[in-house]
Amino acid sequence: MSLPEADEDLVLLHNPRCSKSRTAKALLEESGVTFVTRNYLDNPLNVHELRDLAKRLDSEPSNWVRKGESVFGRFFLNENSSVGDWIEAIVEEPILLERPILIAGLRAVVARPPENVLDLVFRAGLTR
């Protein structure tokens, strides 16, 4: 699965074990928009997709890595690490990817708080 190109094509990067991710998914369902759920632990993003995601989020990967995960310490990442280093860590350990993330065309948002998904849906003009 590649990342969507059109604003009306929504993809939720989702971890069903995460309460924030479940809440964001429920908000999308309640809003009535059509979206695809991608469980990124079962279907991880590759290097190209993560670089693309950084552009859509307009944010460095260091801002959307879960630094509190136990595996984070293995990578010795810090403010001097390159974008490539951060991305390689996520590729190797997808659990490091912050969740949930909603992608709408060329835009994306980290849904923390989960209501951020509705902001993106509204900006994309997908509300009922």
Short mmCIF file of C-alpha atoms in Angstrom, two decimals, residues 42-99:
data_model
loop_
_atom_site.label_atom_id
_atom_site.label_comp_id
_atom_site.label_asym_id
_atom_site.label_seq_id
_atom_site.Cartn_x
_atom_site.Cartn_y
_atom_site.Cartn_z
CA ASP A 42 1.83 -5.53 10.40
CA ASN A 43 2.42 -3.44 7.26
CA PRO A 44 5.38 -1.17 8.11
CA LEU A 45 6.29 1.91 6.13
CA ASN A 46 9.45 1.70 4.07
CA VAL A 47 12.19 4.32 3.80
CA HIS A 48 10.58 6.01 0.80
CA GLU A 49 7.17 6.20 2.53
CA LEU A 50 8.70 7.60 5.72
CA ARG A 51 10.57 10.30 3.81
CA ASP A 52 7.32 11.12 2.02
CA LEU A 53 5.49 11.18 5.36
CA ALA A 54 8.01 13.67 6.75
CA LYS A 55 7.15 16.05 3.90
CA ARG A 56 3.42 15.60 4.45
CA LEU A 57 3.77 16.18 8.18
CA ASP A 58 6.14 19.08 7.49
CA SER A 59 8.15 17.78 10.40
CA GLU A 60 11.41 15.99 11.08
CA PRO A 61 11.12 12.30 12.02
CA SER A 62 12.66 13.08 15.41
CA ASN A 63 9.36 14.83 16.23
CA TRP A 64 7.25 11.74 15.57
CA VAL A 65 9.32 8.99 17.09
CA ARG A 66 8.17 7.40 20.34
CA LYS A 67 11.26 8.03 22.44
CA GLY A 68 9.73 6.28 25.45
CA GLU A 69 9.65 2.87 23.76
CA SER A 70 12.08 0.38 25.28
CA VAL A 71 13.77 -0.27 21.91
CA PHE A 72 14.52 3.43 21.37
CA GLY A 73 17.73 3.28 23.43
CA ARG A 74 19.27 0.78 21.02
CA PHE A 75 19.65 3.46 18.35
CA PHE A 76 21.58 6.15 20.28
CA LEU A 77 19.62 8.88 18.48
CA ASN A 78 19.91 12.50 19.53
CA GLU A 79 19.58 16.05 18.17
CA ASN A 80 22.71 15.50 16.04
CA SER A 81 21.35 12.38 14.33
CA SER A 82 20.48 12.65 10.65
CA VAL A 83 16.99 12.31 9.19
CA GLY A 84 18.19 9.06 7.65
CA ASP A 85 19.21 7.72 11.07
CA TRP A 86 15.76 8.44 12.51
CA ILE A 87 14.04 6.86 9.51
CA GLU A 88 16.23 3.76 9.62
CA ALA A 89 15.31 3.30 13.28
CA ILE A 90 11.59 3.40 12.42
CA VAL A 91 12.10 0.95 9.55
CA GLU A 92 13.94 -1.43 11.87
CA GLU A 93 11.47 -0.99 14.76
CA PRO A 94 8.08 0.23 13.49
CA ILE A 95 6.81 0.51 17.08
CA LEU A 96 8.85 3.72 17.22
CA LEU A 97 6.44 5.47 14.86
CA GLU A 98 4.13 7.82 16.72
CA ARG A 99 0.49 6.93 16.43
#
